Short mmCIF file of C-alpha atoms and ligand atoms in Angstrom, two decimals:
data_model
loop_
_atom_site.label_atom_id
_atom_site.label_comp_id
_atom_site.label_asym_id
_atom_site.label_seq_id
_atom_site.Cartn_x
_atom_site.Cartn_y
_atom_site.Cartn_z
CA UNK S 14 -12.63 4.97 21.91
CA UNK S 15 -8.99 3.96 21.73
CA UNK S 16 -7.26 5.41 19.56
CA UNK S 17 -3.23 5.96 17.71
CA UNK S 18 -2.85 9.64 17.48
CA UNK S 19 -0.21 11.22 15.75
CA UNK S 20 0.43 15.21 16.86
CA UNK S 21 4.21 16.09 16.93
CA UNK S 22 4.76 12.38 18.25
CA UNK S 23 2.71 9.19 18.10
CA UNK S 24 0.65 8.57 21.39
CA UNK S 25 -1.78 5.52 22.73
CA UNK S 26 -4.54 7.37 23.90
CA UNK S 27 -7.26 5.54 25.58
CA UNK S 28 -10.22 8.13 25.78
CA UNK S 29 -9.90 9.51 22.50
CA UNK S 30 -13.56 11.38 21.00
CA UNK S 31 -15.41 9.02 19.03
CA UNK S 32 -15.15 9.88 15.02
CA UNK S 33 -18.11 12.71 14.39
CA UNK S 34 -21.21 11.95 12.88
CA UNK S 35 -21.08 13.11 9.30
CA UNK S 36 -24.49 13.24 6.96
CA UNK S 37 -24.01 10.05 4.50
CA UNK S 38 -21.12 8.68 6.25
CA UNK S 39 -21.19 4.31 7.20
CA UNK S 40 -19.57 3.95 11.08
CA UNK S 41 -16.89 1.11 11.34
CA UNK S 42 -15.71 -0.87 14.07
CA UNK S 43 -11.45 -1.81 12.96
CA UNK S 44 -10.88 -5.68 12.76
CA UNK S 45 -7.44 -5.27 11.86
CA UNK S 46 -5.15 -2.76 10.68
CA UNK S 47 -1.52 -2.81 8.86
CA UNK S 48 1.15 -0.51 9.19
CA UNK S 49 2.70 0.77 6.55
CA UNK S 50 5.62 2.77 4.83
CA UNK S 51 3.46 5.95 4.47
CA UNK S 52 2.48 5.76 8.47
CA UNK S 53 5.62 5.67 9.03
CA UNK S 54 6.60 8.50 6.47
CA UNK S 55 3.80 10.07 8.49
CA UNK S 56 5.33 10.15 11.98
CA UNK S 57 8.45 12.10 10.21
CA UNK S 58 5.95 14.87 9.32
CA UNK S 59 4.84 13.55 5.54
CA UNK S 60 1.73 15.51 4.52
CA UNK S 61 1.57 17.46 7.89
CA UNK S 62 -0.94 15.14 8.98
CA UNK S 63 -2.18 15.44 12.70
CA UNK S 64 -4.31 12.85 13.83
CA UNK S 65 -5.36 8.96 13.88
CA UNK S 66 -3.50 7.30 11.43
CA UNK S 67 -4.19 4.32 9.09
CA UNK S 68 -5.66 3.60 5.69
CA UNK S 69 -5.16 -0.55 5.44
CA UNK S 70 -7.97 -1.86 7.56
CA UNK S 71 -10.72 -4.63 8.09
CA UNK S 72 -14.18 -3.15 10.15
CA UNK S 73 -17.49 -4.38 10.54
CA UNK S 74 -20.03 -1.98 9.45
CA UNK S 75 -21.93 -0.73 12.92
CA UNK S 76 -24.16 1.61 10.82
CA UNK S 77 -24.77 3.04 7.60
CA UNK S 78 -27.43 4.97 5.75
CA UNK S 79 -27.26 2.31 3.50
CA UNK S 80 -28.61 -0.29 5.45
CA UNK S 81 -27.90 -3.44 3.43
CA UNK S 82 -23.91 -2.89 5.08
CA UNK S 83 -24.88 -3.03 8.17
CA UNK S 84 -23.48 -5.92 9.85
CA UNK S 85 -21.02 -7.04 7.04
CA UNK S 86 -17.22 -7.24 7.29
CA UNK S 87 -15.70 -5.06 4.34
CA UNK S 88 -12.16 -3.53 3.53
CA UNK S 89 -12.75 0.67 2.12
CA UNK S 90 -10.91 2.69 -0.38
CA UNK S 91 -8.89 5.77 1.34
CA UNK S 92 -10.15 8.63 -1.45
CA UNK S 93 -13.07 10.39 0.17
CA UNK S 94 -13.98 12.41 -2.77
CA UNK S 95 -16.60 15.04 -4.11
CA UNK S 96 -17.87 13.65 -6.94
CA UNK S 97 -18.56 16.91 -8.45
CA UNK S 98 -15.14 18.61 -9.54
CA UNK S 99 -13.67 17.92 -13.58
CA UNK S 100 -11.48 15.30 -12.48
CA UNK S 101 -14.81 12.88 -10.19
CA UNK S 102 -16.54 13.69 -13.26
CA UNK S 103 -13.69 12.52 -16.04
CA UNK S 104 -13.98 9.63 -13.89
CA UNK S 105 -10.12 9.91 -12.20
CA UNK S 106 -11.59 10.39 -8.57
CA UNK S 107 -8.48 9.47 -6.60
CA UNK S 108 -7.32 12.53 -8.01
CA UNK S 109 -10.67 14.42 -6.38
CA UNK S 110 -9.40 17.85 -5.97
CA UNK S 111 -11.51 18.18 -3.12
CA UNK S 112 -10.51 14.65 -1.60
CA UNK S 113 -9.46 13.79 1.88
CA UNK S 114 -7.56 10.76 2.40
CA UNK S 115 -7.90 8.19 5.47
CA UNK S 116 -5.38 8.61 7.61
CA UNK S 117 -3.53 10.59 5.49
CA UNK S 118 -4.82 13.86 4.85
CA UNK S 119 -7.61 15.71 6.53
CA UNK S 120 -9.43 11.87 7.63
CA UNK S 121 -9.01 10.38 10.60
CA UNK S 122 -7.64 7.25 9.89
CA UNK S 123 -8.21 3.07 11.36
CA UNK S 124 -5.13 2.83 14.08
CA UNK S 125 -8.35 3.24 16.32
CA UNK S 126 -11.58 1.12 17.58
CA UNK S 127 -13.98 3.39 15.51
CA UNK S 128 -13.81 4.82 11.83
CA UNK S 129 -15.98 6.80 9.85
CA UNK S 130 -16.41 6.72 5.81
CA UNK S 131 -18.73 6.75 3.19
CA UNK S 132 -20.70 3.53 2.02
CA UNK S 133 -19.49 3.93 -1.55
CA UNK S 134 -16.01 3.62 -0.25
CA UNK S 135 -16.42 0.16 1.24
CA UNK S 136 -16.24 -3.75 -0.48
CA UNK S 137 -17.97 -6.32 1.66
CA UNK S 138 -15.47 -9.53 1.99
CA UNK S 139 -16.24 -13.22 0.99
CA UNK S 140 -16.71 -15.25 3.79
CA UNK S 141 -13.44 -17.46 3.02
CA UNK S 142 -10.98 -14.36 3.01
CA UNK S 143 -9.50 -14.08 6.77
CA UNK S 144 -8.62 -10.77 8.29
CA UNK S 145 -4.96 -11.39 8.32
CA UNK S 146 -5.39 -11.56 4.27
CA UNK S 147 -8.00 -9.18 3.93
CA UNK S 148 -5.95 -6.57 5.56
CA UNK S 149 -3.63 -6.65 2.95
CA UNK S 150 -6.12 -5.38 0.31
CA UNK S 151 -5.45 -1.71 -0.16
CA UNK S 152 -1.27 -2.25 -0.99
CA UNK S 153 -2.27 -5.15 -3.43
CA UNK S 154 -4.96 -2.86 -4.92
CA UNK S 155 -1.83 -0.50 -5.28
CA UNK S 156 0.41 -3.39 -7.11
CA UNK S 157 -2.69 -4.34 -9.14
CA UNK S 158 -2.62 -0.42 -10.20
CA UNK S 159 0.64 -1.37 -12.43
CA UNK S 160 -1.14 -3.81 -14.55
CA UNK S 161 -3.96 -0.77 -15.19
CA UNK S 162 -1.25 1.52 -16.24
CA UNK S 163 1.71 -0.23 -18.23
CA UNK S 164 1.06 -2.83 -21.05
CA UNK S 165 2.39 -6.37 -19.86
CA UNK S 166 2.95 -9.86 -21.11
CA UNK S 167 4.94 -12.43 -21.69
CA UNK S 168 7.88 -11.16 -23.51
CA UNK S 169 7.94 -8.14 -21.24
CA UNK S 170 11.32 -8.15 -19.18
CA UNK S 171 10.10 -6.51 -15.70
CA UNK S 172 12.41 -5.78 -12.95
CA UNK S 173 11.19 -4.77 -9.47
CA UNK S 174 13.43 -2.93 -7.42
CA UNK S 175 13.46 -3.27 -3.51
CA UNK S 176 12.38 -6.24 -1.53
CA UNK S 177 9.64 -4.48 0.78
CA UNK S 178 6.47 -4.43 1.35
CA UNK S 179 4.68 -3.12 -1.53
CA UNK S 180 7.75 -4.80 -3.78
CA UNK S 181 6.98 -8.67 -2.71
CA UNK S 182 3.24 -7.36 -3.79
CA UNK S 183 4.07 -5.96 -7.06
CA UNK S 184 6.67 -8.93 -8.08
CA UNK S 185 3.59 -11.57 -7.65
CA UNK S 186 1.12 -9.27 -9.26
CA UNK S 187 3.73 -9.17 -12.91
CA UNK S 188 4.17 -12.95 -12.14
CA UNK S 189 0.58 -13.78 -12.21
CA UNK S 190 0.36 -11.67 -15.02
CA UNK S 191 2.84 -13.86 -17.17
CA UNK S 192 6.19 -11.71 -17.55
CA UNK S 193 9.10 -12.88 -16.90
CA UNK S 194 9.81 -10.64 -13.48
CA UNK S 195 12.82 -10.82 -11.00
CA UNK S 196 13.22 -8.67 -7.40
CA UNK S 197 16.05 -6.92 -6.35
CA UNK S 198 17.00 -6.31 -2.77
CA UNK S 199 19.02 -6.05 0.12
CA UNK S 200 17.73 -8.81 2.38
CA UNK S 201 18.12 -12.53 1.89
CA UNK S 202 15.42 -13.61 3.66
CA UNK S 203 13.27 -11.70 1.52
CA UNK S 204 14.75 -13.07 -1.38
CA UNK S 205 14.73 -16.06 -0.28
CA UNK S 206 10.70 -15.70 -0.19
CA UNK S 207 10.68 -14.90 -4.40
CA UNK S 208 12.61 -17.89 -4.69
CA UNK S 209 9.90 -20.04 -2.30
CA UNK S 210 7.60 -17.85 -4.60
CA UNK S 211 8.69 -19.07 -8.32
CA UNK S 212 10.03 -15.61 -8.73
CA UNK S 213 13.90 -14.81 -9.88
CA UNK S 214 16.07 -13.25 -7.04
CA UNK S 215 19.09 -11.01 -6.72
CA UNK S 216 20.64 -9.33 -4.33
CA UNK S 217 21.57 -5.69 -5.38
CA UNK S 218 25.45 -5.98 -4.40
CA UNK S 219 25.27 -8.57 -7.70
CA UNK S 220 23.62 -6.62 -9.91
CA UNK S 221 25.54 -4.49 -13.07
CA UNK S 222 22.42 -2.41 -14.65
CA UNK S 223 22.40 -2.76 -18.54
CA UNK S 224 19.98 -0.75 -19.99
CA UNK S 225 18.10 -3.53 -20.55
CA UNK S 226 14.66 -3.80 -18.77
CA UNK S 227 11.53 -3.11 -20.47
CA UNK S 228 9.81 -1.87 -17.43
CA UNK S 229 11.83 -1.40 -14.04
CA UNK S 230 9.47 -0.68 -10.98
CA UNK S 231 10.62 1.18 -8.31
CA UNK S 232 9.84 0.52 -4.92
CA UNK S 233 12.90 1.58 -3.04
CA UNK S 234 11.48 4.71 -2.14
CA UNK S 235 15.44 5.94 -2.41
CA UNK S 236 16.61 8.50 -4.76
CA UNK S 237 19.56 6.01 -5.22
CA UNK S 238 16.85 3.45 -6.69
CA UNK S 239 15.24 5.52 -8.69
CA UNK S 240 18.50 6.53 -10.27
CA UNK S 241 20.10 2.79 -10.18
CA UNK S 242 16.28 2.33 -11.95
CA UNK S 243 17.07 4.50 -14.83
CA UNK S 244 20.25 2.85 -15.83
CA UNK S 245 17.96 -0.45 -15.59
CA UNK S 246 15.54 0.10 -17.78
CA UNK S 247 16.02 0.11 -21.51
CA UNK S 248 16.09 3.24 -24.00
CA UNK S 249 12.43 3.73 -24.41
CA UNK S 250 11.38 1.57 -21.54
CA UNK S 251 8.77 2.31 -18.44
CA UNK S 252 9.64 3.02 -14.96
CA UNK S 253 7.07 3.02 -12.17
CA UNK S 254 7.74 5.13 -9.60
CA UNK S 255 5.42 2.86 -6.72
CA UNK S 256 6.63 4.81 -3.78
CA UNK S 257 7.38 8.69 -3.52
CA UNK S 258 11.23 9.07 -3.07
CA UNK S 259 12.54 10.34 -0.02
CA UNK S 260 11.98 14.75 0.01
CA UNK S 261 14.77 16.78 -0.64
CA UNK S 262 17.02 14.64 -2.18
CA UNK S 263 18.68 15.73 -6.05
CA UNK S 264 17.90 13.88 -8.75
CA UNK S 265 19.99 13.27 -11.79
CA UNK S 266 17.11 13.72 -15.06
CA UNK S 267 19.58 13.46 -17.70
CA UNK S 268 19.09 9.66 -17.91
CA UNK S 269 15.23 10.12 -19.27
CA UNK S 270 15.90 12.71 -21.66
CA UNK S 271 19.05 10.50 -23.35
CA UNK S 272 17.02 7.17 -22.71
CA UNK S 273 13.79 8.64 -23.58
CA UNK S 274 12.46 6.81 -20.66
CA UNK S 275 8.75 6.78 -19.69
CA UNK S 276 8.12 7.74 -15.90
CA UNK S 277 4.84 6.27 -14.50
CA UNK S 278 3.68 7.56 -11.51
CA UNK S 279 1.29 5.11 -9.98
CA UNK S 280 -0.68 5.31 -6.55
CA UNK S 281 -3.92 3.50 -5.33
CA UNK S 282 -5.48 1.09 -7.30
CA UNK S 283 -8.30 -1.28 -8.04
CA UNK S 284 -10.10 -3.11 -4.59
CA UNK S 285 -11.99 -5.65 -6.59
CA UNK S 286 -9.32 -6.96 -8.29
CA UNK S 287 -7.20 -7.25 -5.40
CA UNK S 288 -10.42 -9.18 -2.96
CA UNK S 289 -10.38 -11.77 -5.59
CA UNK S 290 -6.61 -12.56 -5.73
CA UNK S 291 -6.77 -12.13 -1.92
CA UNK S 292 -9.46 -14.75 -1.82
CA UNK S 293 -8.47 -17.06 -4.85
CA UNK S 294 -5.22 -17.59 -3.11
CA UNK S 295 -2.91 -16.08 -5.91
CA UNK S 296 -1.16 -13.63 -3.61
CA UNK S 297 0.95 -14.86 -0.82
CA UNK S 298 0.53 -12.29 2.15
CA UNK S 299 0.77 -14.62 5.02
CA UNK S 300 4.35 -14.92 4.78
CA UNK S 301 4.61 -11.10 4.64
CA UNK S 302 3.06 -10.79 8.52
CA UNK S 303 6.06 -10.26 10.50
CA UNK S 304 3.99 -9.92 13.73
CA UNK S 305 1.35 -8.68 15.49
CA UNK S 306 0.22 -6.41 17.97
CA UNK S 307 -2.99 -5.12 20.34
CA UNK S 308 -3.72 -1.22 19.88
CA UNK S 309 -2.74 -0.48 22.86
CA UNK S 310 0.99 -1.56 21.94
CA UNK S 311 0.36 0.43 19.00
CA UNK S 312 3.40 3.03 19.28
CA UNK S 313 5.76 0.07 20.19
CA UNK S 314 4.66 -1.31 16.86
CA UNK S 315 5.21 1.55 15.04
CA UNK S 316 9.16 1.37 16.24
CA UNK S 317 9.09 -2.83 15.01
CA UNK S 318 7.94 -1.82 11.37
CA UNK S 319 10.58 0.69 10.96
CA UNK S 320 13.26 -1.52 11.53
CA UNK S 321 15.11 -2.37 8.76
CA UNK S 322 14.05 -6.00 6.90
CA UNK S 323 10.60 -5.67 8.82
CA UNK S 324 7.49 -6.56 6.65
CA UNK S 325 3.91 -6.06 7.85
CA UNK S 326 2.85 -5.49 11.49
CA UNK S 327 -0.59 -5.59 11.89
CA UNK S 328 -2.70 -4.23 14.78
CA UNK S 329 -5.73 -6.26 15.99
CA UNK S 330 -8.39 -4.34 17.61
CA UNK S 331 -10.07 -6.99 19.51
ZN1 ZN L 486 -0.26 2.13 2.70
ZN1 ZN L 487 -13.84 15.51 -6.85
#
């Protein structure tokens, strides 16, 4: 099959081995596949991952033990987990300590014509929800993941900081949920998309922090956000760390012990939820494609969505 590999640098490789049979395990052919901050964390060494990339895919199922998926179109869940160890079985299984993650760690991942995972992974996909939208189901599932984890409503002030990616996701996610929610970011045209969006817009350069944010979610990615975050938020308040902050860098901690702020750490989150905003039309991810690509292009697409102000480039397997 064709395949993205990453080992010491990213490669098109047209003969790569097919994925290997594994007992259980459903065989995918990739739709569509996004690119995202974490691939390209990857390709700077993050997790020490050799291999195919990709976790935020749509397949058709080619076969499966389960044989009711054969045939359908679905999105999967990137936790391959054991279902046996204390934390499967207190029912927090993206936290498997036995887990491998597509793409990510230990799985070969979807920048590739073939992928392997298990059935109870997948989520066939209503008939009205496109690829291009469907694709974006595993970083909304991540937004959605804030609502699971910090009481919201409509008197709670929410700030998201940064204007990527997973940021645009998160701000429509609080809006639909009723809070009053502005963005903050860098680049106007992005802003200019929360405004198109019913969502309040700043850029950063404006922007005196006042201690006065209920919950401030982070999606910078910067140590410099995460510490602009902690003068944001209010004594007592929430912040949601949405993406891991750059290695390496110090951190100033005072701020949480005076403030007595609550740090959320918050990761994957709920598929279902996401499908059915995807396919109700709630979430706007259309206007998040930036462009796409064929898999074969795939390392010269890599290089587009690390440019700066870049939002999703998608790879189409066809
Ligand atoms: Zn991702
Ligand atoms: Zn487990």
């Amino acid at each position: 099959m064709r395949a993205i590999v990453f080992d010491q640098t990213l490669t098109f490789r047209p003969r790569h081995p097919d994925p290997p049979a594994a007992d259980g395990d459903t065989l995918l052919r990739v739709r569509r596949a996004g690119i995202c901050a974490t691939d390209l964390e990857i390709t700077k060494g993050y997790m020490g991952f050799r291999g195919v990339p990709g976790h935020e895919f749509v397949a058709d199922v080619v076969d499966s033990p389960d044989k009711a998926f054969i045939g359908q179109r679905v999105v999967g869940e990137i936790n391959v987990v054991c279902g046996r160890c204390d934390l499967c079985v207190a029912g927090l299984s993206a936290h498997c300590r036995n887990r491998s993650v597509l793409g990510i760690l230990n799985h070969d991942g979807a920048f590739a014509d073939q992928v392997r995972l298990p059935s109870v992974n997948l989520h066939p996909l209503p008939a009205n929800l496109d690829d291009d939208r469907a694709v974006f189901t595993e970083p909304l599932a991540a937004a959605f993941q804030v609502l699971k984890q910090v009481k919201i409503d409509a008197r709670t002030w929410v700030t998201v900081l940064g204007d990527g990616r997973l940021g645009l996701l998160c701000a429509q996610v609080l809006r639909n949920a009723g809070c009053p929610v502005r963005v903050i970011g860098k680049h106007p045209a992005k802003l200019a998309l929360c405004e198109k969006w019913s969502i309040r817009a700043r850029p950063l350069a404006d922007i005196v922090p006042r201690h006065d944010q209920d919950v401030v979610v982070d999606c910078t990615g910067s140590a410099a956000g995460f510490e602009l975050a902690t003068q944001m938020v209010r004594p007592r308040g929430t912040l949601v760390l949405k993406s891991t902050v750059a290695g390496g860098k110090s951190l100033n901690l005072a701020p949480i012990v005076i403030d007595e702020i609550n740090v959320v750490g918050s990761r994957c989150g709920p598929f279902k939820q996401a499908i059915r905003a995807l396919a109700e039309n709630t979430v706007d991810v259309v206007s998040l494609i930036h462009r796409r690509f064929k898999l074969e292009q795939g390392v010269e697409a890599f290089d587009v969505a690390g440019r700066p102000g870049v939002l999703k480039v998608l790879l189409t397997m066809e």
